[in-house]
mmCIF file of C-alpha atoms in Angstrom:
data_model
loop_
_atom_site.group_PDB
_atom_site.id
_atom_site.type_symbol
_atom_site.label_atom_id
_atom_site.label_comp_id
_atom_site.label_asym_id
_atom_site.label_seq_id
_atom_site.Cartn_x
_atom_site.Cartn_y
_atom_site.Cartn_z
ATOM 1 C CA UNK A 1 172.485 -83.173 -97.585
ATOM 2 C CA UNK A 2 173.912 -81.914 -94.364
ATOM 3 C CA UNK A 3 176.656 -80.131 -96.270
ATOM 4 C CA UNK A 4 174.130 -78.491 -98.595
ATOM 5 C CA UNK A 5 172.170 -77.093 -95.618
ATOM 6 C CA UNK A 6 175.345 -75.788 -94.039
ATOM 7 C CA UNK A 7 176.345 -74.115 -97.299
ATOM 8 C CA UNK A 8 172.903 -72.496 -97.598
ATOM 9 C CA UNK A 9 173.045 -71.180 -94.067
ATOM 10 C CA UNK A 10 176.535 -69.830 -94.675
ATOM 11 C CA UNK A 11 175.189 -68.016 -97.725
ATOM 12 C CA UNK A 12 172.383 -66.418 -95.640
ATOM 13 C CA UNK A 13 174.570 -65.446 -92.673
ATOM 14 C CA UNK A 14 176.470 -62.479 -94.132
ATOM 15 C CA UNK A 15 173.565 -60.547 -95.624
ATOM 16 C CA UNK A 16 171.447 -61.275 -92.546
ATOM 17 C CA UNK A 17 174.201 -60.104 -90.230
ATOM 18 C CA UNK A 18 174.683 -56.972 -92.346
ATOM 19 C CA UNK A 19 170.981 -56.181 -92.274
ATOM 20 C CA UNK A 20 170.772 -56.677 -88.527
ATOM 21 C CA UNK A 21 173.840 -54.489 -88.022
ATOM 22 C CA UNK A 22 172.367 -51.695 -90.134
ATOM 23 C CA UNK A 23 169.038 -51.907 -88.279
ATOM 24 C CA UNK A 24 170.735 -51.834 -84.873
ATOM 25 C CA UNK A 25 172.941 -48.936 -85.962
ATOM 26 C CA UNK A 26 169.851 -47.141 -87.190
ATOM 27 C CA UNK A 27 168.042 -47.583 -83.878
ATOM 28 C CA UNK A 28 171.035 -46.175 -82.022
ATOM 29 C CA UNK A 29 172.327 -43.470 -84.355
ATOM 30 C CA UNK A 30 169.098 -41.934 -85.646
ATOM 31 C CA UNK A 31 167.603 -41.067 -82.211
ATOM 32 C CA UNK A 32 170.992 -39.693 -81.175
ATOM 33 C CA UNK A 33 171.159 -37.494 -84.259
ATOM 34 C CA UNK A 34 167.584 -36.223 -83.838
ATOM 35 C CA UNK A 35 168.187 -35.588 -80.161
ATOM 36 C CA UNK A 36 171.294 -33.585 -80.968
ATOM 37 C CA UNK A 37 169.378 -31.629 -83.634
ATOM 38 C CA UNK A 38 166.674 -30.874 -81.068
ATOM 39 C CA UNK A 39 169.260 -29.516 -78.642
ATOM 40 C CA UNK A 40 170.781 -27.303 -81.315
ATOM 41 C CA UNK A 41 167.352 -26.014 -82.376
ATOM 42 C CA UNK A 42 166.558 -25.140 -78.760
ATOM 43 C CA UNK A 43 169.869 -23.375 -78.369
ATOM 44 C CA UNK A 44 169.277 -21.393 -81.577
ATOM 45 C CA UNK A 45 165.786 -20.357 -80.418
ATOM 46 C CA UNK A 46 167.246 -19.241 -77.102
ATOM 47 C CA UNK A 47 170.035 -17.206 -78.695
ATOM 48 C CA UNK A 48 167.589 -15.569 -81.097
ATOM 49 C CA UNK A 49 165.227 -14.738 -78.203
ATOM 50 C CA UNK A 50 168.122 -13.119 -76.322
ATOM 51 C CA UNK A 51 169.065 -11.162 -79.436
ATOM 52 C CA UNK A 52 165.474 -9.924 -79.770
ATOM 53 C CA UNK A 53 165.449 -8.792 -76.116
ATOM 54 C CA UNK A 54 168.756 -6.985 -76.565
ATOM 55 C CA UNK A 55 167.605 -5.229 -79.740
ATOM 56 C CA UNK A 56 164.394 -4.147 -78.050
ATOM 57 C CA UNK A 57 166.399 -2.858 -75.051
ATOM 58 C CA UNK A 58 168.721 -0.919 -77.339
ATOM 59 C CA UNK A 59 165.784 0.597 -79.196
ATOM 60 C CA UNK A 60 164.140 1.742 -75.949
ATOM 61 C CA UNK A 61 167.381 3.253 -74.664
ATOM 62 C CA UNK A 62 168.107 5.032 -77.954
ATOM 63 C CA UNK A 63 164.604 6.512 -77.828
ATOM 64 C CA UNK A 64 165.247 7.795 -74.312
ATOM 65 C CA UNK A 65 168.793 9.012 -74.912
ATOM 66 C CA UNK A 66 167.798 12.472 -76.118
ATOM 67 C CA UNK A 67 167.277 14.571 -73.003
ATOM 68 C CA UNK A 68 168.016 11.649 -70.679
ATOM 69 C CA UNK A 69 170.396 13.664 -68.503
ATOM 70 C CA UNK A 70 167.968 16.554 -68.049
ATOM 71 C CA UNK A 71 164.970 14.290 -67.430
ATOM 72 C CA UNK A 72 166.733 12.196 -64.799
ATOM 73 C CA UNK A 73 168.039 15.275 -62.963
ATOM 74 C CA UNK A 74 164.583 16.851 -62.870
ATOM 75 C CA UNK A 75 163.022 13.592 -61.697
ATOM 76 C CA UNK A 76 165.554 13.408 -58.839
ATOM 77 C CA UNK A 77 164.649 16.950 -57.782
ATOM 78 C CA UNK A 78 160.920 16.229 -58.099
ATOM 79 C CA UNK A 79 161.033 12.950 -56.183
ATOM 80 C CA UNK A 80 164.252 12.813 -54.163
ATOM 81 C CA UNK A 81 166.009 9.856 -52.615
ATOM 82 C CA UNK A 82 166.114 11.415 -49.163
ATOM 83 C CA UNK A 83 163.772 13.375 -46.876
ATOM 84 C CA UNK A 84 162.513 16.311 -48.922
ATOM 85 C CA UNK A 85 160.943 18.328 -46.077
ATOM 86 C CA UNK A 86 163.693 20.972 -46.068
ATOM 87 C CA UNK A 87 163.339 21.598 -49.806
ATOM 88 C CA UNK A 88 159.594 21.873 -49.315
ATOM 89 C CA UNK A 89 159.980 24.428 -46.520
ATOM 90 C CA UNK A 90 162.167 26.468 -48.839
ATOM 91 C CA UNK A 91 159.449 26.352 -51.499
ATOM 92 C CA UNK A 92 156.717 27.223 -48.969
ATOM 93 C CA UNK A 93 158.547 30.400 -47.959
ATOM 94 C CA UNK A 94 159.342 31.315 -51.552
ATOM 95 C CA UNK A 95 155.803 30.809 -52.819
ATOM 96 C CA UNK A 96 154.312 32.608 -49.823
ATOM 97 C CA UNK A 97 156.435 35.654 -50.582
ATOM 98 C CA UNK A 98 155.414 35.584 -54.222
ATOM 99 C CA UNK A 99 151.751 34.946 -53.396
ATOM 100 C CA UNK A 100 151.646 37.715 -50.795
ATOM 101 C CA UNK A 101 150.461 35.514 -47.967
ATOM 102 C CA UNK A 102 152.160 35.200 -44.595
ATOM 103 C CA UNK A 103 153.413 31.792 -43.512
ATOM 104 C CA UNK A 104 154.233 30.881 -39.938
ATOM 105 C CA UNK A 105 154.471 27.976 -37.515
ATOM 106 C CA UNK A 106 156.203 25.578 -39.913
ATOM 107 C CA UNK A 107 156.542 22.123 -38.376
ATOM 108 C CA UNK A 108 157.748 18.848 -39.898
ATOM 109 C CA UNK A 109 156.206 15.584 -38.735
ATOM 110 C CA UNK A 110 157.913 12.250 -38.319
ATOM 111 C CA UNK A 111 158.782 10.363 -41.477
ATOM 112 C CA UNK A 112 156.680 7.307 -42.293
ATOM 113 C CA UNK A 113 157.198 4.504 -44.740
ATOM 114 C CA UNK A 114 154.516 2.801 -46.813
ATOM 115 C CA UNK A 115 155.951 0.031 -48.916
ATOM 116 C CA UNK A 116 159.034 1.419 -50.641
ATOM 117 C CA UNK A 117 158.041 5.081 -50.387
ATOM 118 C CA UNK A 118 158.477 7.436 -47.421
ATOM 119 C CA UNK A 119 156.573 10.599 -46.568
ATOM 120 C CA UNK A 120 156.320 13.290 -43.937
ATOM 121 C CA UNK A 121 153.702 15.948 -43.192
ATOM 122 C CA UNK A 122 154.733 19.596 -43.153
ATOM 123 C CA UNK A 123 152.278 21.713 -41.131
ATOM 124 C CA UNK A 124 152.154 25.491 -41.422
ATOM 125 C CA UNK A 125 149.769 28.423 -40.980
ATOM 126 C CA UNK A 126 148.885 30.800 -43.794
ATOM 127 C CA UNK A 127 147.357 34.206 -43.225
ATOM 128 C CA UNK A 128 145.539 35.786 -46.119
ATOM 129 C CA UNK A 129 142.255 35.722 -48.057
ATOM 130 C CA UNK A 130 141.018 32.302 -49.130
ATOM 131 C CA UNK A 131 141.560 33.087 -52.826
ATOM 132 C CA UNK A 132 145.198 34.040 -52.165
ATOM 133 C CA UNK A 133 145.658 30.915 -50.036
ATOM 134 C CA UNK A 134 144.211 28.851 -52.856
ATOM 135 C CA UNK A 135 146.564 30.428 -55.384
ATOM 136 C CA UNK A 136 149.495 29.873 -53.012
ATOM 137 C CA UNK A 137 148.642 26.174 -52.633
ATOM 138 C CA UNK A 138 148.287 25.787 -56.394
ATOM 139 C CA UNK A 139 151.738 27.289 -56.946
ATOM 140 C CA UNK A 140 153.192 25.108 -54.170
ATOM 141 C CA UNK A 141 151.805 21.985 -55.838
ATOM 142 C CA UNK A 142 153.554 23.035 -59.053
ATOM 143 C CA UNK A 143 156.901 23.141 -57.239
ATOM 144 C CA UNK A 144 159.467 20.437 -56.653
ATOM 145 C CA UNK A 145 159.662 18.270 -54.616
ATOM 146 C CA UNK A 146 156.317 16.610 -55.312
ATOM 147 C CA UNK A 147 153.728 16.848 -52.562
ATOM 148 C CA UNK A 148 150.017 16.752 -51.875
ATOM 149 C CA UNK A 149 147.691 18.825 -49.694
ATOM 150 C CA UNK A 150 146.266 16.549 -47.011
ATOM 151 C CA UNK A 151 144.216 18.968 -44.923
ATOM 152 C CA UNK A 152 143.229 22.619 -44.860
ATOM 153 C CA UNK A 153 141.514 24.224 -41.861
ATOM 154 C CA UNK A 154 140.194 27.669 -42.703
ATOM 155 C CA UNK A 155 138.882 30.304 -40.320
ATOM 156 C CA UNK A 156 137.646 33.834 -40.961
ATOM 157 C CA UNK A 157 136.749 33.088 -44.557
ATOM 158 C CA UNK A 158 134.623 36.171 -45.057
ATOM 159 C CA UNK A 159 137.128 38.490 -43.514
ATOM 160 C CA UNK A 160 139.719 40.262 -45.598
ATOM 161 C CA UNK A 161 142.437 38.309 -43.824
ATOM 162 C CA UNK A 162 141.605 34.713 -43.058
ATOM 163 C CA UNK A 163 143.798 32.059 -41.519
ATOM 164 C CA UNK A 164 144.416 28.560 -42.802
ATOM 165 C CA UNK A 165 146.271 25.694 -41.170
ATOM 166 C CA UNK A 166 147.657 23.444 -43.863
ATOM 167 C CA UNK A 167 149.077 19.934 -43.795
ATOM 168 C CA UNK A 168 151.250 19.311 -46.852
ATOM 169 C CA UNK A 169 152.662 15.811 -47.433
ATOM 170 C CA UNK A 170 156.021 15.351 -49.135
ATOM 171 C CA UNK A 171 157.407 12.137 -50.564
ATOM 172 C CA UNK A 172 160.778 10.520 -51.127
ATOM 173 C CA UNK A 173 162.213 7.065 -51.793
ATOM 174 C CA UNK A 174 165.746 5.617 -51.975
ATOM 175 C CA UNK A 175 167.175 5.280 -55.468
ATOM 176 C CA UNK A 176 167.603 1.806 -57.018
ATOM 177 C CA UNK A 177 170.942 0.217 -56.157
ATOM 178 C CA UNK A 178 171.180 -2.325 -58.961
ATOM 179 C CA UNK A 179 170.422 -2.437 -62.670
ATOM 180 C CA UNK A 180 168.445 -5.464 -63.924
ATOM 181 C CA UNK A 181 170.281 -8.041 -66.026
ATOM 182 C CA UNK A 182 170.981 -6.931 -69.588
ATOM 183 C CA UNK A 183 168.921 -9.907 -70.790
ATOM 184 C CA UNK A 184 165.849 -8.841 -68.776
ATOM 185 C CA UNK A 185 163.178 -7.274 -71.017
ATOM 186 C CA UNK A 186 163.053 -3.472 -70.818
ATOM 187 C CA UNK A 187 159.639 -1.963 -71.532
ATOM 188 C CA UNK A 188 159.329 1.590 -72.734
ATOM 189 C CA UNK A 189 157.248 4.151 -70.826
ATOM 190 C CA UNK A 190 153.501 3.859 -71.284
ATOM 191 C CA UNK A 191 151.356 6.876 -72.148
ATOM 192 C CA UNK A 192 150.348 7.290 -68.501
ATOM 193 C CA UNK A 193 153.986 7.120 -67.383
ATOM 194 C CA UNK A 194 155.008 9.715 -69.932
ATOM 195 C CA UNK A 195 152.308 12.024 -68.546
ATOM 196 C CA UNK A 196 153.719 11.519 -65.035
ATOM 197 C CA UNK A 197 157.244 12.282 -66.282
ATOM 198 C CA UNK A 198 155.996 15.411 -68.046
ATOM 199 C CA UNK A 199 154.195 16.555 -64.888
ATOM 200 C CA UNK A 200 157.150 15.913 -62.560
ATOM 201 C CA UNK A 201 159.789 17.444 -64.842
ATOM 202 C CA UNK A 202 157.605 20.543 -65.160
ATOM 203 C CA UNK A 203 157.693 21.157 -61.374
ATOM 204 C CA UNK A 204 159.451 24.383 -60.526
ATOM 205 C CA UNK A 205 162.688 23.956 -58.627
ATOM 206 C CA UNK A 206 163.488 26.399 -55.844
ATOM 207 C CA UNK A 207 166.077 28.860 -56.965
ATOM 208 C CA UNK A 208 164.597 29.261 -60.438
ATOM 209 C CA UNK A 209 162.690 32.373 -59.277
ATOM 210 C CA UNK A 210 164.682 34.955 -57.363
ATOM 211 C CA UNK A 211 163.021 36.547 -54.365
ATOM 212 C CA UNK A 212 164.317 39.976 -53.476
ATOM 213 C CA UNK A 213 164.696 40.752 -49.785
ATOM 214 C CA UNK A 214 162.681 43.650 -48.321
ATOM 215 C CA UNK A 215 164.877 46.705 -47.601
ATOM 216 C CA UNK A 216 165.212 47.774 -43.935
ATOM 217 C CA UNK A 217 162.114 49.741 -42.802
ATOM 218 C CA UNK A 218 162.364 53.078 -41.049
ATOM 219 C CA UNK A 219 161.438 52.479 -37.426
ATOM 220 C CA UNK A 220 158.777 54.892 -36.227
ATOM 221 C CA UNK A 221 159.386 56.596 -32.920
ATOM 222 C CA UNK A 222 156.969 54.838 -30.496
ATOM 223 C CA UNK A 223 157.096 57.716 -28.026
ATOM 224 C CA UNK A 224 156.230 60.372 -30.576
ATOM 225 C CA UNK A 225 159.079 62.602 -29.416
ATOM 226 C CA UNK B 1 169.158 -94.430 -101.843
ATOM 227 C CA UNK B 2 167.980 -91.675 -104.142
ATOM 228 C CA UNK B 3 170.627 -89.083 -104.958
ATOM 229 C CA UNK B 4 169.809 -85.739 -106.541
ATOM 230 C CA UNK B 5 172.039 -85.280 -109.525
ATOM 231 C CA UNK B 6 171.629 -82.264 -111.742
ATOM 232 C CA UNK B 7 173.606 -82.589 -114.986
ATOM 233 C CA UNK B 8 172.698 -79.061 -116.176
ATOM 234 C CA UNK B 9 175.497 -76.419 -116.030
ATOM 235 C CA UNK B 10 175.333 -73.890 -113.175
ATOM 236 C CA UNK B 11 174.175 -71.079 -115.454
ATOM 237 C CA UNK B 12 171.093 -72.985 -116.473
ATOM 238 C CA UNK B 13 170.514 -74.446 -113.090
ATOM 239 C CA UNK B 14 167.630 -72.617 -111.224
ATOM 240 C CA UNK B 15 168.468 -70.680 -107.984
ATOM 241 C CA UNK B 16 167.598 -72.423 -104.796
ATOM 242 C CA UNK B 17 165.185 -70.817 -102.264
ATOM 243 C CA UNK B 18 168.046 -70.127 -99.928
ATOM 244 C CA UNK B 19 169.915 -68.277 -102.603
ATOM 245 C CA UNK B 20 166.921 -66.164 -103.513
ATOM 246 C CA UNK B 21 166.321 -65.304 -99.880
ATOM 247 C CA UNK B 22 169.969 -64.481 -99.468
ATOM 248 C CA UNK B 23 169.699 -62.013 -102.358
ATOM 249 C CA UNK B 24 166.682 -60.384 -100.788
ATOM 250 C CA UNK B 25 168.562 -59.962 -97.533
ATOM 251 C CA UNK B 26 171.575 -58.552 -99.325
ATOM 252 C CA UNK B 27 169.366 -56.025 -101.190
ATOM 253 C CA UNK B 28 167.597 -55.067 -97.981
ATOM 254 C CA UNK B 29 170.892 -54.561 -96.173
ATOM 255 C CA UNK B 30 172.207 -52.383 -99.007
ATOM 256 C CA UNK B 31 169.015 -50.281 -99.104
ATOM 257 C CA UNK B 32 168.991 -49.923 -95.313
ATOM 258 C CA UNK B 33 172.631 -48.953 -95.230
ATOM 259 C CA UNK B 34 172.054 -46.466 -98.034
ATOM 260 C CA UNK B 35 169.107 -44.965 -96.210
ATOM 261 C CA UNK B 36 171.077 -44.703 -92.985
ATOM 262 C CA UNK B 37 173.931 -42.974 -94.789
ATOM 263 C CA UNK B 38 171.542 -40.487 -96.407
ATOM 264 C CA UNK B 39 169.866 -39.743 -93.051
ATOM 265 C CA UNK B 40 173.260 -39.347 -91.449
ATOM 266 C CA UNK B 41 174.489 -36.997 -94.169
ATOM 267 C CA UNK B 42 171.343 -34.860 -94.076
ATOM 268 C CA UNK B 43 171.402 -34.709 -90.262
ATOM 269 C CA UNK B 44 175.023 -33.751 -90.308
ATOM 270 C CA UNK B 45 174.420 -31.023 -92.852
ATOM 271 C CA UNK B 46 171.482 -29.657 -90.833
ATOM 272 C CA UNK B 47 173.514 -29.706 -87.627
ATOM 273 C CA UNK B 48 176.260 -27.787 -89.396
ATOM 274 C CA UNK B 49 173.687 -25.218 -90.514
ATOM 275 C CA UNK B 50 172.275 -24.913 -86.973
ATOM 276 C CA UNK B 51 175.727 -24.541 -85.457
ATOM 277 C CA UNK B 52 176.562 -21.839 -87.976
ATOM 278 C CA UNK B 53 173.261 -20.036 -87.267
ATOM 279 C CA UNK B 54 173.927 -20.157 -83.531
ATOM 280 C CA UNK B 55 177.381 -18.681 -84.012
ATOM 281 C CA UNK B 56 175.960 -15.952 -86.237
ATOM 282 C CA UNK B 57 173.174 -15.102 -83.770
ATOM 283 C CA UNK B 58 175.647 -15.011 -80.863
ATOM 284 C CA UNK B 59 177.874 -12.659 -82.843
ATOM 285 C CA UNK B 60 174.923 -10.347 -83.591
ATOM 286 C CA UNK B 61 173.868 -10.432 -79.906
ATOM 287 C CA UNK B 62 177.409 -9.589 -78.905
ATOM 288 C CA UNK B 63 177.410 -6.524 -81.140
ATOM 289 C CA UNK B 64 174.087 -5.311 -79.738
ATOM 290 C CA UNK B 65 175.330 -5.931 -76.203
ATOM 291 C CA UNK B 66 178.416 -3.837 -76.939
ATOM 292 C CA UNK B 67 176.220 -1.002 -78.186
ATOM 293 C CA UNK B 68 174.128 -1.158 -75.001
ATOM 294 C CA UNK B 69 177.228 -1.126 -72.835
ATOM 295 C CA UNK B 70 178.470 1.948 -74.671
ATOM 296 C CA UNK B 71 175.369 3.868 -73.478
ATOM 297 C CA UNK B 72 175.371 2.499 -69.921
ATOM 298 C CA UNK B 73 174.843 6.001 -68.501
ATOM 299 C CA UNK B 74 171.599 6.325 -70.456
ATOM 300 C CA UNK B 75 170.606 2.889 -69.187
ATOM 301 C CA UNK B 76 171.172 3.939 -65.561
ATOM 302 C CA UNK B 77 169.179 7.131 -66.105
ATOM 303 C CA UNK B 78 166.345 5.170 -67.702
ATOM 304 C CA UNK B 79 166.203 2.714 -64.784
ATOM 305 C CA UNK B 80 166.215 5.636 -62.331
ATOM 306 C CA UNK B 81 163.364 7.457 -64.085
ATOM 307 C CA UNK B 82 161.378 4.211 -64.399
ATOM 308 C CA UNK B 83 161.882 3.588 -60.671
ATOM 309 C CA UNK B 84 160.718 7.097 -59.747
ATOM 310 C CA UNK B 85 157.609 6.859 -61.928
ATOM 311 C CA UNK B 86 156.558 3.420 -60.690
ATOM 312 C CA UNK B 87 156.920 4.401 -57.039
ATOM 313 C CA UNK B 88 155.109 7.754 -57.187
ATOM 314 C CA UNK B 89 152.319 6.638 -59.545
ATOM 315 C CA UNK B 90 149.880 5.330 -56.849
ATOM 316 C CA UNK B 91 150.300 8.480 -54.731
ATOM 317 C CA UNK B 92 149.724 10.855 -57.617
ATOM 318 C CA UNK B 93 146.562 8.972 -58.519
ATOM 319 C CA UNK B 94 145.157 9.488 -55.010
ATOM 320 C CA UNK B 95 142.797 12.382 -54.331
ATOM 321 C CA UNK B 96 144.384 15.609 -53.182
ATOM 322 C CA UNK B 97 142.759 18.032 -50.743
ATOM 323 C CA UNK B 98 143.990 20.848 -52.922
ATOM 324 C CA UNK B 99 141.373 19.886 -55.521
ATOM 325 C CA UNK B 100 138.745 20.122 -52.794
ATOM 326 C CA UNK B 101 139.753 23.687 -51.901
ATOM 327 C CA UNK B 102 138.823 24.884 -55.362
ATOM 328 C CA UNK B 103 135.579 22.945 -55.030
ATOM 329 C CA UNK B 104 134.883 24.581 -51.681
ATOM 330 C CA UNK B 105 135.766 28.015 -53.004
ATOM 331 C CA UNK B 106 133.299 27.534 -55.816
ATOM 332 C CA UNK B 107 130.650 26.402 -53.323
ATOM 333 C CA UNK B 108 131.224 29.455 -51.145
ATOM 334 C CA UNK B 109 130.814 31.739 -54.150
ATOM 335 C CA UNK B 110 127.406 30.199 -54.922
ATOM 336 C CA UNK B 111 125.886 30.644 -51.480
ATOM 337 C CA UNK B 112 123.164 33.224 -50.776
ATOM 338 C CA UNK B 113 124.420 36.668 -49.824
ATOM 339 C CA UNK B 114 123.225 36.509 -46.220
ATOM 340 C CA UNK B 115 125.205 33.368 -45.405
ATOM 341 C CA UNK B 116 128.512 33.746 -43.577
ATOM 342 C CA UNK B 117 131.034 30.922 -43.476
ATOM 343 C CA UNK B 118 132.821 30.845 -40.133
ATOM 344 C CA UNK B 119 135.323 28.099 -40.654
ATOM 345 C CA UNK B 120 135.988 25.054 -42.779
ATOM 346 C CA UNK B 121 138.038 21.911 -42.673
ATOM 347 C CA UNK B 122 138.954 20.459 -46.041
ATOM 348 C CA UNK B 123 140.387 16.972 -46.149
ATOM 349 C CA UNK B 124 141.072 14.412 -48.841
ATOM 350 C CA UNK B 125 137.601 12.845 -48.743
ATOM 351 C CA UNK B 126 135.426 15.420 -46.996
ATOM 352 C CA UNK B 127 134.609 19.079 -46.521
ATOM 353 C CA UNK B 128 133.318 20.253 -43.171
ATOM 354 C CA UNK B 129 132.199 23.842 -42.639
ATOM 355 C CA UNK B 130 130.118 25.949 -40.257
ATOM 356 C CA UNK B 131 127.936 28.791 -41.444
ATOM 357 C CA UNK B 132 125.530 31.286 -39.926
ATOM 358 C CA UNK B 133 122.528 33.087 -41.382
ATOM 359 C CA UNK B 134 119.744 35.139 -39.831
ATOM 360 C CA UNK B 135 117.256 34.121 -42.524
ATOM 361 C CA UNK B 136 115.749 30.625 -42.594
ATOM 362 C CA UNK B 137 115.171 30.956 -46.332
ATOM 363 C CA UNK B 138 118.944 31.077 -46.779
ATOM 364 C CA UNK B 139 119.128 27.603 -45.241
ATOM 365 C CA UNK B 140 117.106 26.289 -48.184
ATOM 366 C CA UNK B 141 119.441 28.140 -50.506
ATOM 367 C CA UNK B 142 122.551 26.586 -48.915
ATOM 368 C CA UNK B 143 121.314 23.010 -49.097
ATOM 369 C CA UNK B 144 119.959 23.583 -52.559
ATOM 370 C CA UNK B 145 123.418 24.720 -53.682
ATOM 371 C CA UNK B 146 125.069 21.690 -52.080
ATOM 372 C CA UNK B 147 122.537 19.317 -53.672
ATOM 373 C CA UNK B 148 123.121 20.869 -57.119
ATOM 374 C CA UNK B 149 126.810 20.089 -56.875
ATOM 375 C CA UNK B 150 126.213 16.317 -56.627
ATOM 376 C CA UNK B 151 129.137 16.171 -54.239
ATOM 377 C CA UNK B 152 128.211 13.152 -52.143
ATOM 378 C CA UNK B 153 126.452 12.595 -48.829
ATOM 379 C CA UNK B 154 125.657 15.566 -46.564
ATOM 380 C CA UNK B 155 125.417 15.296 -42.775
ATOM 381 C CA UNK B 156 124.273 18.102 -40.477
ATOM 382 C CA UNK B 157 126.580 17.899 -37.477
ATOM 383 C CA UNK B 158 125.069 20.797 -35.574
ATOM 384 C CA UNK B 159 121.960 22.904 -35.967
ATOM 385 C CA UNK B 160 121.192 25.696 -33.506
ATOM 386 C CA UNK B 161 119.607 29.108 -33.350
ATOM 387 C CA UNK B 162 121.082 32.174 -31.730
ATOM 388 C CA UNK B 163 118.898 35.236 -31.315
ATOM 389 C CA UNK B 164 121.835 37.502 -32.140
ATOM 390 C CA UNK B 165 123.366 35.860 -35.175
ATOM 391 C CA UNK B 166 120.589 33.552 -36.301
ATOM 392 C CA UNK B 167 121.009 29.988 -37.407
ATOM 393 C CA UNK B 168 124.342 28.261 -36.823
ATOM 394 C CA UNK B 169 124.801 25.078 -38.871
ATOM 395 C CA UNK B 170 127.729 22.698 -39.177
ATOM 396 C CA UNK B 171 127.740 20.498 -42.259
ATOM 397 C CA UNK B 172 129.944 17.601 -43.339
ATOM 398 C CA UNK B 173 130.028 16.669 -47.004
ATOM 399 C CA UNK B 174 131.506 13.219 -47.720
ATOM 400 C CA UNK B 175 132.859 13.523 -51.230
ATOM 401 C CA UNK B 176 132.302 10.812 -53.819
#
């Protein structure tokens, strides 16, 4: 009887051992396989996301490529990287000559910085009727570099020749030194930004309109001799 | 002592419980092993597919990256223009005194004929001016014109009378 029991147990041992081995292998191998699959799926999603970002970036750049050179040059002139007061003074004199108003007492204030943008106030006096002064300021605002009228003090408005003291603010900001990573999303210009680009690239650059110098005037004899 | 003797041949002899159970275990082990092999084969095939897809996507990304690098000048110009626009945007949106000059000019043109503007100071948020008139009725006309414009709040800074020139009034309009 003892022998029979031993024989029976021997008969059970192999299949039982095999089953246990398969179960243990399953508990070890299957999670490993699924884990590995999960890692690969994550990697694939990441690579596809990068590809999407790159394609979007390429599309934006291809859309901008036409006229990119001209646009960037005009934007630099409109909003320079360094103090633009001298360019503004040049425009003030040019526009005054064209607008037939007299400009004097040009002074440039100290540069200030607000955030990542710098500005300075250019003060000057304009002699002429208010309507001519208005037209002069309008033409100045349409000139590069970009600026804004901060204050106008007008005297003698009803006289044929009035006088205005104007404070005109000019802006500049250093250019970016680095380009964002190629994998960083690049968004195209919004409608509002395109309007700003159109407005800034339309600003007249000094030198586009020639101003002829007045010829020497005959000096009258002050003594009447 | 009783001894179990079975004279039947093995083929006709019935299987013992142990033997039956042993068969069940054997079948279970075979099924489990088969299942594990199938899972392993399918997982392996799927991992091969994923690996291939990753390689393909990386290759496509590489090609796009090469195209971007070939237009790096355009990229620099784009970044520059984007930088300029983002920095100047808040300042362009701010009110400009130049707009107020046209407003003031329009106001001056609407005033009664007897009113004389002496001087004005036009700033970003306000217009201050001094006027004279010999006729008190013109005062009503001036303030009526200002009120029609819906410009903002109006403050009289100075109000005096001069027997030679008439009324001298300084007004400050705080624009909306």
